[in-house]
PDB file of C-alpha atoms and ligand atoms in Angstrom:
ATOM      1  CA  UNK A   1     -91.893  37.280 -55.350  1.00 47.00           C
ATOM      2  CA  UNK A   2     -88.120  37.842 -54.737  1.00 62.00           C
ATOM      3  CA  UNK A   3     -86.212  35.243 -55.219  1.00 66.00           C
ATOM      4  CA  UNK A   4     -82.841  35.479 -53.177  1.00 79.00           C
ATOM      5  CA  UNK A   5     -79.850  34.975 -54.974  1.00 82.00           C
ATOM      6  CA  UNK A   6     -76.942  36.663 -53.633  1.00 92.00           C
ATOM      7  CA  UNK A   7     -76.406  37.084 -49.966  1.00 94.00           C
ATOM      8  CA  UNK A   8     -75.682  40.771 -49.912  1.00 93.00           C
ATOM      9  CA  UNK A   9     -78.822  41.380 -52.066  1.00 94.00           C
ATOM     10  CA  UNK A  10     -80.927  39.725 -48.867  1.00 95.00           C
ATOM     11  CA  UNK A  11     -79.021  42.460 -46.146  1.00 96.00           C
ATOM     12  CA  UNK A  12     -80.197  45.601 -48.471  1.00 96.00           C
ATOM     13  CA  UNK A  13     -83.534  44.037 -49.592  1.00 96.00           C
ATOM     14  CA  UNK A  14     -84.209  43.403 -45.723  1.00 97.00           C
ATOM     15  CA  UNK A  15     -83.189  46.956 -44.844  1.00 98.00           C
ATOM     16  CA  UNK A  16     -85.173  48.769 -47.282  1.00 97.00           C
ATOM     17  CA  UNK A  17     -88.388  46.955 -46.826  1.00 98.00           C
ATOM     18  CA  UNK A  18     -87.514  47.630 -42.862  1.00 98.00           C
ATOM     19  CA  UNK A  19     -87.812  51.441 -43.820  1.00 98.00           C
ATOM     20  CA  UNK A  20     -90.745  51.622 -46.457  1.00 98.00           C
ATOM     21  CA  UNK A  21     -92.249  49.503 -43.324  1.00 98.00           C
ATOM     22  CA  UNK A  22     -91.297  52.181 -41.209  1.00 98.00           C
ATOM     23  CA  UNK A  23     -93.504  54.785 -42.996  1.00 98.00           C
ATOM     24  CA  UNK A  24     -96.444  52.430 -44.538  1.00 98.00           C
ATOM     25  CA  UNK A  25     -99.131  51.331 -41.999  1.00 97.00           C
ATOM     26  CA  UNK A  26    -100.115  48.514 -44.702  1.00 98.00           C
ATOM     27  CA  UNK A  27     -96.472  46.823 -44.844  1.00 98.00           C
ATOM     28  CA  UNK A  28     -96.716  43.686 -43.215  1.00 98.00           C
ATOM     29  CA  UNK A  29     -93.522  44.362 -41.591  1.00 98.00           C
ATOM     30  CA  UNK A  30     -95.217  47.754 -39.772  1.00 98.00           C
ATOM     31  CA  UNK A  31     -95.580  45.974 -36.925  1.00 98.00           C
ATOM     32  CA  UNK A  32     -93.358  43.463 -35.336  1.00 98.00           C
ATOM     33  CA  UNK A  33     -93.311  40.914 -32.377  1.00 98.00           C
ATOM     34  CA  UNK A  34     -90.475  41.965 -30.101  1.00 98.00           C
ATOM     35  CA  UNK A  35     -88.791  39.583 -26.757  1.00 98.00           C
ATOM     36  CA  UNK A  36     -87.054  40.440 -23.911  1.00 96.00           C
ATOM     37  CA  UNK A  37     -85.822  39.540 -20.697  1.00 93.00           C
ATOM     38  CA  UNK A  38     -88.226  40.953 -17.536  1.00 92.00           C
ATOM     39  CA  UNK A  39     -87.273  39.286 -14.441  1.00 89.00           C
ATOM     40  CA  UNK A  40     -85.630  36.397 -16.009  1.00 89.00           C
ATOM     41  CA  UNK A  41     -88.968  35.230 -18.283  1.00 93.00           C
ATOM     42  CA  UNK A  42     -88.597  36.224 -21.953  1.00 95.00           C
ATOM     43  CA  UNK A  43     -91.688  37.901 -22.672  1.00 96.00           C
ATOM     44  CA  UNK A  44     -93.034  38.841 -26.729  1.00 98.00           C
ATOM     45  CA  UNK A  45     -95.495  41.685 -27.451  1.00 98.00           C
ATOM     46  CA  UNK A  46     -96.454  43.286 -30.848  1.00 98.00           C
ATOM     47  CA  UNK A  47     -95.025  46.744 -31.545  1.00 98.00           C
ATOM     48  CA  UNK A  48     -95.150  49.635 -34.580  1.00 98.00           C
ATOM     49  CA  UNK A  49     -92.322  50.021 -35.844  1.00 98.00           C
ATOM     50  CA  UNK A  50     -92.086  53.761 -36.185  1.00 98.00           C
ATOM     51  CA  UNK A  51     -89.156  54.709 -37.495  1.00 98.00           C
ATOM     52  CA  UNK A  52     -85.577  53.135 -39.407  1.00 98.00           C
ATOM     53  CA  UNK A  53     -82.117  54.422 -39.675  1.00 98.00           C
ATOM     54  CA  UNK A  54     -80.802  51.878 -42.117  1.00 98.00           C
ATOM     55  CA  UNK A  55     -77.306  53.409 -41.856  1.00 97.00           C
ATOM     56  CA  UNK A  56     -77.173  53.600 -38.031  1.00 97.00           C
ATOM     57  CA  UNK A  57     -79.133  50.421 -38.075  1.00 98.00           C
ATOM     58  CA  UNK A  58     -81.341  51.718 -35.568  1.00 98.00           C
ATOM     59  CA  UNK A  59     -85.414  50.326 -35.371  1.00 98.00           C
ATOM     60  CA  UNK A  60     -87.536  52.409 -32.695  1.00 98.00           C
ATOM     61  CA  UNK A  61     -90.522  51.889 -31.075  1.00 98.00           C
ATOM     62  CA  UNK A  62     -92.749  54.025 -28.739  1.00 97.00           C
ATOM     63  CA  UNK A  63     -93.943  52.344 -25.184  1.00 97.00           C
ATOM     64  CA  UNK A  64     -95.120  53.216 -21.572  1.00 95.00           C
ATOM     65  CA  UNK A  65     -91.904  54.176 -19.426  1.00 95.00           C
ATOM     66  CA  UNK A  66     -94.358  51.739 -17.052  1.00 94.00           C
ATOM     67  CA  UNK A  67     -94.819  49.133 -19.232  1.00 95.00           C
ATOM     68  CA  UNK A  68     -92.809  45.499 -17.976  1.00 94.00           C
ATOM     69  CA  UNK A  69     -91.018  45.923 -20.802  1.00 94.00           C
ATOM     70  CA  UNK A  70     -88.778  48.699 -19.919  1.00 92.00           C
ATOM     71  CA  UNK A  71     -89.434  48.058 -16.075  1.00 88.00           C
ATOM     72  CA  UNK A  72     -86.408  48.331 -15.388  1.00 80.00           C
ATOM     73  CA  UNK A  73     -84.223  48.685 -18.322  1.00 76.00           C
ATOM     74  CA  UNK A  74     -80.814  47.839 -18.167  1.00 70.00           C
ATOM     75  CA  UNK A  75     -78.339  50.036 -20.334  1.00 73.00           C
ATOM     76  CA  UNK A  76     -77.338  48.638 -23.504  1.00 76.00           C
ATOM     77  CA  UNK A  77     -80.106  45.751 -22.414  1.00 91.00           C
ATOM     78  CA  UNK A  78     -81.182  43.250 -25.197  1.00 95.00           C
ATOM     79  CA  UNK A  79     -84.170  43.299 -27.868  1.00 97.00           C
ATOM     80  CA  UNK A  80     -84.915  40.534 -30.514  1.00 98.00           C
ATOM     81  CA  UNK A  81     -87.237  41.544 -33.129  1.00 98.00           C
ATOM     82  CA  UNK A  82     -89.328  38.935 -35.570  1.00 98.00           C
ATOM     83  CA  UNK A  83     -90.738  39.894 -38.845  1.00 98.00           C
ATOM     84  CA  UNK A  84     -92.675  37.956 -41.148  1.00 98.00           C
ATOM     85  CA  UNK A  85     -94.244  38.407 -44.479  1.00 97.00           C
ATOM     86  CA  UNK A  86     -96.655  35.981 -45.089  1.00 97.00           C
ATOM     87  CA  UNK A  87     -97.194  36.550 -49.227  1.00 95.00           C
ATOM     88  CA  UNK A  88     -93.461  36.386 -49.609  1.00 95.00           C
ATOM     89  CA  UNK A  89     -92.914  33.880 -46.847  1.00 96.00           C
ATOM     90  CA  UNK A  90     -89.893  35.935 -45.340  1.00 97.00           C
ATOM     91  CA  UNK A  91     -88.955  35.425 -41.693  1.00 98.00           C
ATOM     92  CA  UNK A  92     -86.493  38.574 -40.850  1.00 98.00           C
ATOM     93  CA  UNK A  93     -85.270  38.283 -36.820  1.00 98.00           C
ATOM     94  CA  UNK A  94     -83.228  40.713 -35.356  1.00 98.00           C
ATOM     95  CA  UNK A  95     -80.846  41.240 -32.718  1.00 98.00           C
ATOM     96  CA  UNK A  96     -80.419  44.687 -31.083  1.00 98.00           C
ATOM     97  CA  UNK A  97     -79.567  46.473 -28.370  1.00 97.00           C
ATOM     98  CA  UNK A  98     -81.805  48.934 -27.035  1.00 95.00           C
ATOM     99  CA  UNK A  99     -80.928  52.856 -26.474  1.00 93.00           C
ATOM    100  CA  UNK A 100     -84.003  54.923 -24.792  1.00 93.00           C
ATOM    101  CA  UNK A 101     -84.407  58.368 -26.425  1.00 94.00           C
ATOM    102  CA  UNK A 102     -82.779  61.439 -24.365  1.00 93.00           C
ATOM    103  CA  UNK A 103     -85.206  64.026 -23.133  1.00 92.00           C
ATOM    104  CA  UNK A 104     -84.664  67.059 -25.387  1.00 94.00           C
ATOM    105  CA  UNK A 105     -85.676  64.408 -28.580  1.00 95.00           C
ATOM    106  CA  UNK A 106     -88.410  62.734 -26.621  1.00 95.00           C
ATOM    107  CA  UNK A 107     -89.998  65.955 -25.422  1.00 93.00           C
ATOM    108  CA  UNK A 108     -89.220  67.326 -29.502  1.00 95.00           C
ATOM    109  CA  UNK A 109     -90.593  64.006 -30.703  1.00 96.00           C
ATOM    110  CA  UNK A 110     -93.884  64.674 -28.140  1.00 95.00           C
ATOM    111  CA  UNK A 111     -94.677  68.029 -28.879  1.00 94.00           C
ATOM    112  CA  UNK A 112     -95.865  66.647 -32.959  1.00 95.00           C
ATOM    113  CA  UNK A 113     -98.401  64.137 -31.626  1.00 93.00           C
ATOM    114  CA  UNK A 114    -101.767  65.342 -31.933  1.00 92.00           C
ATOM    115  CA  UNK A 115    -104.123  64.887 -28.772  1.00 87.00           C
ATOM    116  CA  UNK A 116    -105.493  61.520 -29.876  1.00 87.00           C
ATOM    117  CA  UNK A 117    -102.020  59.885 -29.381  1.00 90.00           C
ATOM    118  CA  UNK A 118    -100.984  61.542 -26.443  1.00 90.00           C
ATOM    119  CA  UNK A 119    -104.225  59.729 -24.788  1.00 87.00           C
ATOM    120  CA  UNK A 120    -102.049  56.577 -25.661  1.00 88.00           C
ATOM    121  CA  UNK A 121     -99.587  57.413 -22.500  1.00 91.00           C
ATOM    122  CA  UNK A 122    -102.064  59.249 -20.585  1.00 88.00           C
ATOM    123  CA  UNK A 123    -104.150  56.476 -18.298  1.00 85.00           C
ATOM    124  CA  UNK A 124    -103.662  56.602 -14.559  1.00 82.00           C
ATOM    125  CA  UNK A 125    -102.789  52.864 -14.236  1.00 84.00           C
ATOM    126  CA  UNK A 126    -100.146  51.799 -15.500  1.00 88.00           C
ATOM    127  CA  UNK A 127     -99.868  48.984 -18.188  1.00 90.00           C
ATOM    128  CA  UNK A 128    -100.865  45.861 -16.889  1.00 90.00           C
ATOM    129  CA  UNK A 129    -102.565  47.034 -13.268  1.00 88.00           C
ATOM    130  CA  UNK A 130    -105.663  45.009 -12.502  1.00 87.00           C
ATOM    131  CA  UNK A 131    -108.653  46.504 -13.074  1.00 83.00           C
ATOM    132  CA  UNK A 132    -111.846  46.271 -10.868  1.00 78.00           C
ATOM    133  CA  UNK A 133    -114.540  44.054 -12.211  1.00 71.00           C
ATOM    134  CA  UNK A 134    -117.098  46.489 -12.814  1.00 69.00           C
ATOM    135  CA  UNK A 135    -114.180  48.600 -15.302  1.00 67.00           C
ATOM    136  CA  UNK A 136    -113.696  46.131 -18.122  1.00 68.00           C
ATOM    137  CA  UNK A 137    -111.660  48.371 -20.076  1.00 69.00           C
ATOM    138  CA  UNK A 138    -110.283  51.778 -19.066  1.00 64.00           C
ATOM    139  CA  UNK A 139    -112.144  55.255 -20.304  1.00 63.00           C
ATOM    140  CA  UNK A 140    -110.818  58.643 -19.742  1.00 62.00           C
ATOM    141  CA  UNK A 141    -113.497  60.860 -17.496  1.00 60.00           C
ATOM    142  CA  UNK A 142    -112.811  64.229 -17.660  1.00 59.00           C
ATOM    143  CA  UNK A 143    -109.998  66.195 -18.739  1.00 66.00           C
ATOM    144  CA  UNK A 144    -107.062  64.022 -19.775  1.00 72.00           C
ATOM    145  CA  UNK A 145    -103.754  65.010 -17.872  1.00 77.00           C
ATOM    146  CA  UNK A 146    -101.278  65.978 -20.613  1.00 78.00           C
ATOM    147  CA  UNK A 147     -98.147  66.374 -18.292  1.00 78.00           C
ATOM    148  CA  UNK A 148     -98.655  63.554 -16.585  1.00 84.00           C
ATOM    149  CA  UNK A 149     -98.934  61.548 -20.048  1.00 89.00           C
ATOM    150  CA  UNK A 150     -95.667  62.907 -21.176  1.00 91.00           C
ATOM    151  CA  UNK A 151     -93.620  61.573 -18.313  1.00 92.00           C
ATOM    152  CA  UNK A 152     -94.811  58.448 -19.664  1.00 94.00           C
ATOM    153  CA  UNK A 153     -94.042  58.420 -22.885  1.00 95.00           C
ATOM    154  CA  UNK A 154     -90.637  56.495 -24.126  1.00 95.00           C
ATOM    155  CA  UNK A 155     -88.954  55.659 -26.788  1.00 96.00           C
ATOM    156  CA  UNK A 156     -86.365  52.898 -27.884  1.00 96.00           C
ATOM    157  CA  UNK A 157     -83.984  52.908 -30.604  1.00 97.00           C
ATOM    158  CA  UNK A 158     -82.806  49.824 -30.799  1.00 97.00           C
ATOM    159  CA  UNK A 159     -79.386  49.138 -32.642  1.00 98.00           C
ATOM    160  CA  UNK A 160     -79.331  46.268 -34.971  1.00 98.00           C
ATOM    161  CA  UNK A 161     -76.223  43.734 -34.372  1.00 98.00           C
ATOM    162  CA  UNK A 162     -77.375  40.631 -36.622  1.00 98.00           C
ATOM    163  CA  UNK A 163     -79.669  39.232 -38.605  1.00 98.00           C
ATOM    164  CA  UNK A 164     -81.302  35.948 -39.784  1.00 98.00           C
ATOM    165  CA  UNK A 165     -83.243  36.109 -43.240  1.00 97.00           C
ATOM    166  CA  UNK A 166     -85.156  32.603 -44.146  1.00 97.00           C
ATOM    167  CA  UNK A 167     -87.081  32.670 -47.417  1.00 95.00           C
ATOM    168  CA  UNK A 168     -89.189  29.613 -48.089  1.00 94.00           C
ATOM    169  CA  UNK A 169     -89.471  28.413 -51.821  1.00 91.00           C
ATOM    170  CA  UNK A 170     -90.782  26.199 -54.175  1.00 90.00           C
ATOM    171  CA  UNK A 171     -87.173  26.192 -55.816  1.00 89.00           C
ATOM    172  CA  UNK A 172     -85.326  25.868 -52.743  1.00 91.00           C
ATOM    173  CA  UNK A 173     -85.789  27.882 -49.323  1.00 94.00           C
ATOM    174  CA  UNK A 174     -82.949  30.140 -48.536  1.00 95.00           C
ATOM    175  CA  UNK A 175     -81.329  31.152 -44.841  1.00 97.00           C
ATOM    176  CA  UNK A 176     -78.894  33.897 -44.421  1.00 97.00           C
ATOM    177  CA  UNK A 177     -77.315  35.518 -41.177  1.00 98.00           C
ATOM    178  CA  UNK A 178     -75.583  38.440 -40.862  1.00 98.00           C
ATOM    179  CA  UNK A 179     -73.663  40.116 -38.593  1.00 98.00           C
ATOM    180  CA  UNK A 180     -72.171  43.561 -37.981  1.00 98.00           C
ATOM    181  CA  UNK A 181     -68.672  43.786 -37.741  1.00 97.00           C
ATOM    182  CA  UNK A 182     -67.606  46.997 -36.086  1.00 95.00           C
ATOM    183  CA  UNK A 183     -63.708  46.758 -37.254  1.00 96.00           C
ATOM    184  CA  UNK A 184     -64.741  46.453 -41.122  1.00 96.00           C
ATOM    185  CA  UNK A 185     -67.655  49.050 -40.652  1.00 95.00           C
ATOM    186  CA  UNK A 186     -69.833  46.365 -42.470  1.00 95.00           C
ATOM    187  CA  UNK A 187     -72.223  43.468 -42.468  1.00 96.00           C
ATOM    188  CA  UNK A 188     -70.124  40.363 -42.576  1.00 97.00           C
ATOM    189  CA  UNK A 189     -73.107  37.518 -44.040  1.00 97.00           C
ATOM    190  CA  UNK A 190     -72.965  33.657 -44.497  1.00 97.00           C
ATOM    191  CA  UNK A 191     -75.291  31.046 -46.179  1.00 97.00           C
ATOM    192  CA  UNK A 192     -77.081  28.624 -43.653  1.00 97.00           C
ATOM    193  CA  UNK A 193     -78.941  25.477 -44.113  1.00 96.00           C
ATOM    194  CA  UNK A 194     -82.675  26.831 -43.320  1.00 95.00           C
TER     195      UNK A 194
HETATM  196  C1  FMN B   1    -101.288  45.909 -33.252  1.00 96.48           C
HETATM  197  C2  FMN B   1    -100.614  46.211 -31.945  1.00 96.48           C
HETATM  198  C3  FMN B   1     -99.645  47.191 -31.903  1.00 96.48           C
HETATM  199  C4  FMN B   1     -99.018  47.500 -30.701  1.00 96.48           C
HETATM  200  N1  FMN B   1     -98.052  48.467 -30.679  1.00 96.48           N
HETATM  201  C5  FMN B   1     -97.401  48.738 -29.525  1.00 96.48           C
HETATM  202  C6  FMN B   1     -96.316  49.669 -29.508  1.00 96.48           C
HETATM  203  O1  FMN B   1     -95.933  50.264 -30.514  1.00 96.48           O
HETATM  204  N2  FMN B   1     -95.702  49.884 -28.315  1.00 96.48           N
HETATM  205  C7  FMN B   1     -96.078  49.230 -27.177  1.00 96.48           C
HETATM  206  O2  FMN B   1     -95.476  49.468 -26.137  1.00 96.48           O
HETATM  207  N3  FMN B   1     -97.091  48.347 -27.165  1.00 96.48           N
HETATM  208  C8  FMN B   1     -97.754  48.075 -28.310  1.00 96.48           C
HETATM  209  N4  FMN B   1     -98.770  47.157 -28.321  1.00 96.48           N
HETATM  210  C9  FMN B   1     -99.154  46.506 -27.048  1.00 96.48           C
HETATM  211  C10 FMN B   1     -98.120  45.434 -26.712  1.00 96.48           C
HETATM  212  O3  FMN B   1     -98.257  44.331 -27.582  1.00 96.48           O
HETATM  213  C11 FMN B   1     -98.190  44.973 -25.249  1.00 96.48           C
HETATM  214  O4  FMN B   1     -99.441  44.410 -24.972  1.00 96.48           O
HETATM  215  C12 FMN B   1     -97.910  46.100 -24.271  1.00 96.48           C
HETATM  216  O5  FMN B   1     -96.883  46.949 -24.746  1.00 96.48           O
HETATM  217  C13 FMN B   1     -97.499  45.547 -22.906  1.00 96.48           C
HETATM  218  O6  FMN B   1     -96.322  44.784 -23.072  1.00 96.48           O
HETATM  219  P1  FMN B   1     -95.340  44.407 -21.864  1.00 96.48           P
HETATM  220  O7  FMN B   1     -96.214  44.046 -20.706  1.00 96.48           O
HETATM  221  O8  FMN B   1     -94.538  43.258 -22.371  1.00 96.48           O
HETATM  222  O9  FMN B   1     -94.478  45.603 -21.578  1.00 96.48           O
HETATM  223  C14 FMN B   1     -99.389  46.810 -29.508  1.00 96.48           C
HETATM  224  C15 FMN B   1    -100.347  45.809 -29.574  1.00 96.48           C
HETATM  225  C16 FMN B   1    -100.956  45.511 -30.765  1.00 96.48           C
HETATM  226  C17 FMN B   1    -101.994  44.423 -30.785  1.00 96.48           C
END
């Protein structure tokens, strides 16, 4: 178990387990719960975290351009992330602003998914829509519609502007925060009572 002793050491331990996360399904950080604002209610879901550019500080996800996530999303509108590893007891949360993916990269980024995850954007409803009682859960009949699916695909690459880092430990449990300053090109970090 890591112990944290120096502050910067937390910043580039939390940023590289952020990208082996990024590319290991069993990382406990792989997935993460993220919160934003829909029609003034804060609302949490789980995500994958599918890919990390530690020096553009970017996260992304993938969602439904229908989900009430992005329904509608406001430029440069706010995501909070929350990580936790439960056999090292580390809390990482996030602040970011969210970017959504421009069409020649989405469509790029689309046309390397294999069938079975294209199915993933391809339902007729859109997340969330009632369904009638007799359809418990949705199942594609027929041929699945491809196009359509596309158009709802979306992607957000969300830009990382602080972070708080709590370890809890037998020897003493450890908070840091950092922030990104753009004028020194650098995280700025500070100790805080946990
Ligand atoms: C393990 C797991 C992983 C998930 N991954 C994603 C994901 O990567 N993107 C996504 O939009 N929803 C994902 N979901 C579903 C969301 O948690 C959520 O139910 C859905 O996106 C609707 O959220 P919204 O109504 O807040 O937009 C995942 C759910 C689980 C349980």
């Amino acid at each position: 178990m890591e112990v944290f002793g120096r502050l910067m050491d937390i910043s580039t331990y939390s940023w590289q387990q952020l990208a082996r996360a990024s590319k290991d399904i069993k990382h406990p950080w792989r997935t993460a719960v993220v919160a934003n604002n829909v029609e003034q209610r804060v609302l949490q879901r789980t995500v994958v975290l599918r890919d990390v550019d530690v020096n553009m500080r970017i996260l992304r996800f993938y969602t439904d351009a229908r989900s009430a996530k992005v329904q509608p999303i406001p430029e440069k509108s706010t995501f909070s992330w929350l990580f936790y590893d439960p056999d090292r007891l580390i809390q990482l949360r996030l602040q970011s602003t969210a970017n959504l993916l421009g069409p020649d990269r989405l469509s790029e980024l689309w046309s390397q998914f294999d069938e079975k995850a294209k199915r993933d954007y391809a339902a007729v409803e859109a997340p969330g829509t009632t369904l009638s009682q007799e359809e418990t859960y949705p199942k594609f009949k027929g041929t699945i519609d491809l196009i359509h699916a596309r158009t709802n695909f979306c992607v957000l690459d969300c830009e990382v502007t602080s972070m708080d880092v709590l370890q809890l430990h037998k020897t003493g449990h450890r908070r840091a925060s950092f922030t990104w300053e753009e004028r020194n090109n650098k995280w700025g970090g500070a100790w805080l009572m946990p």
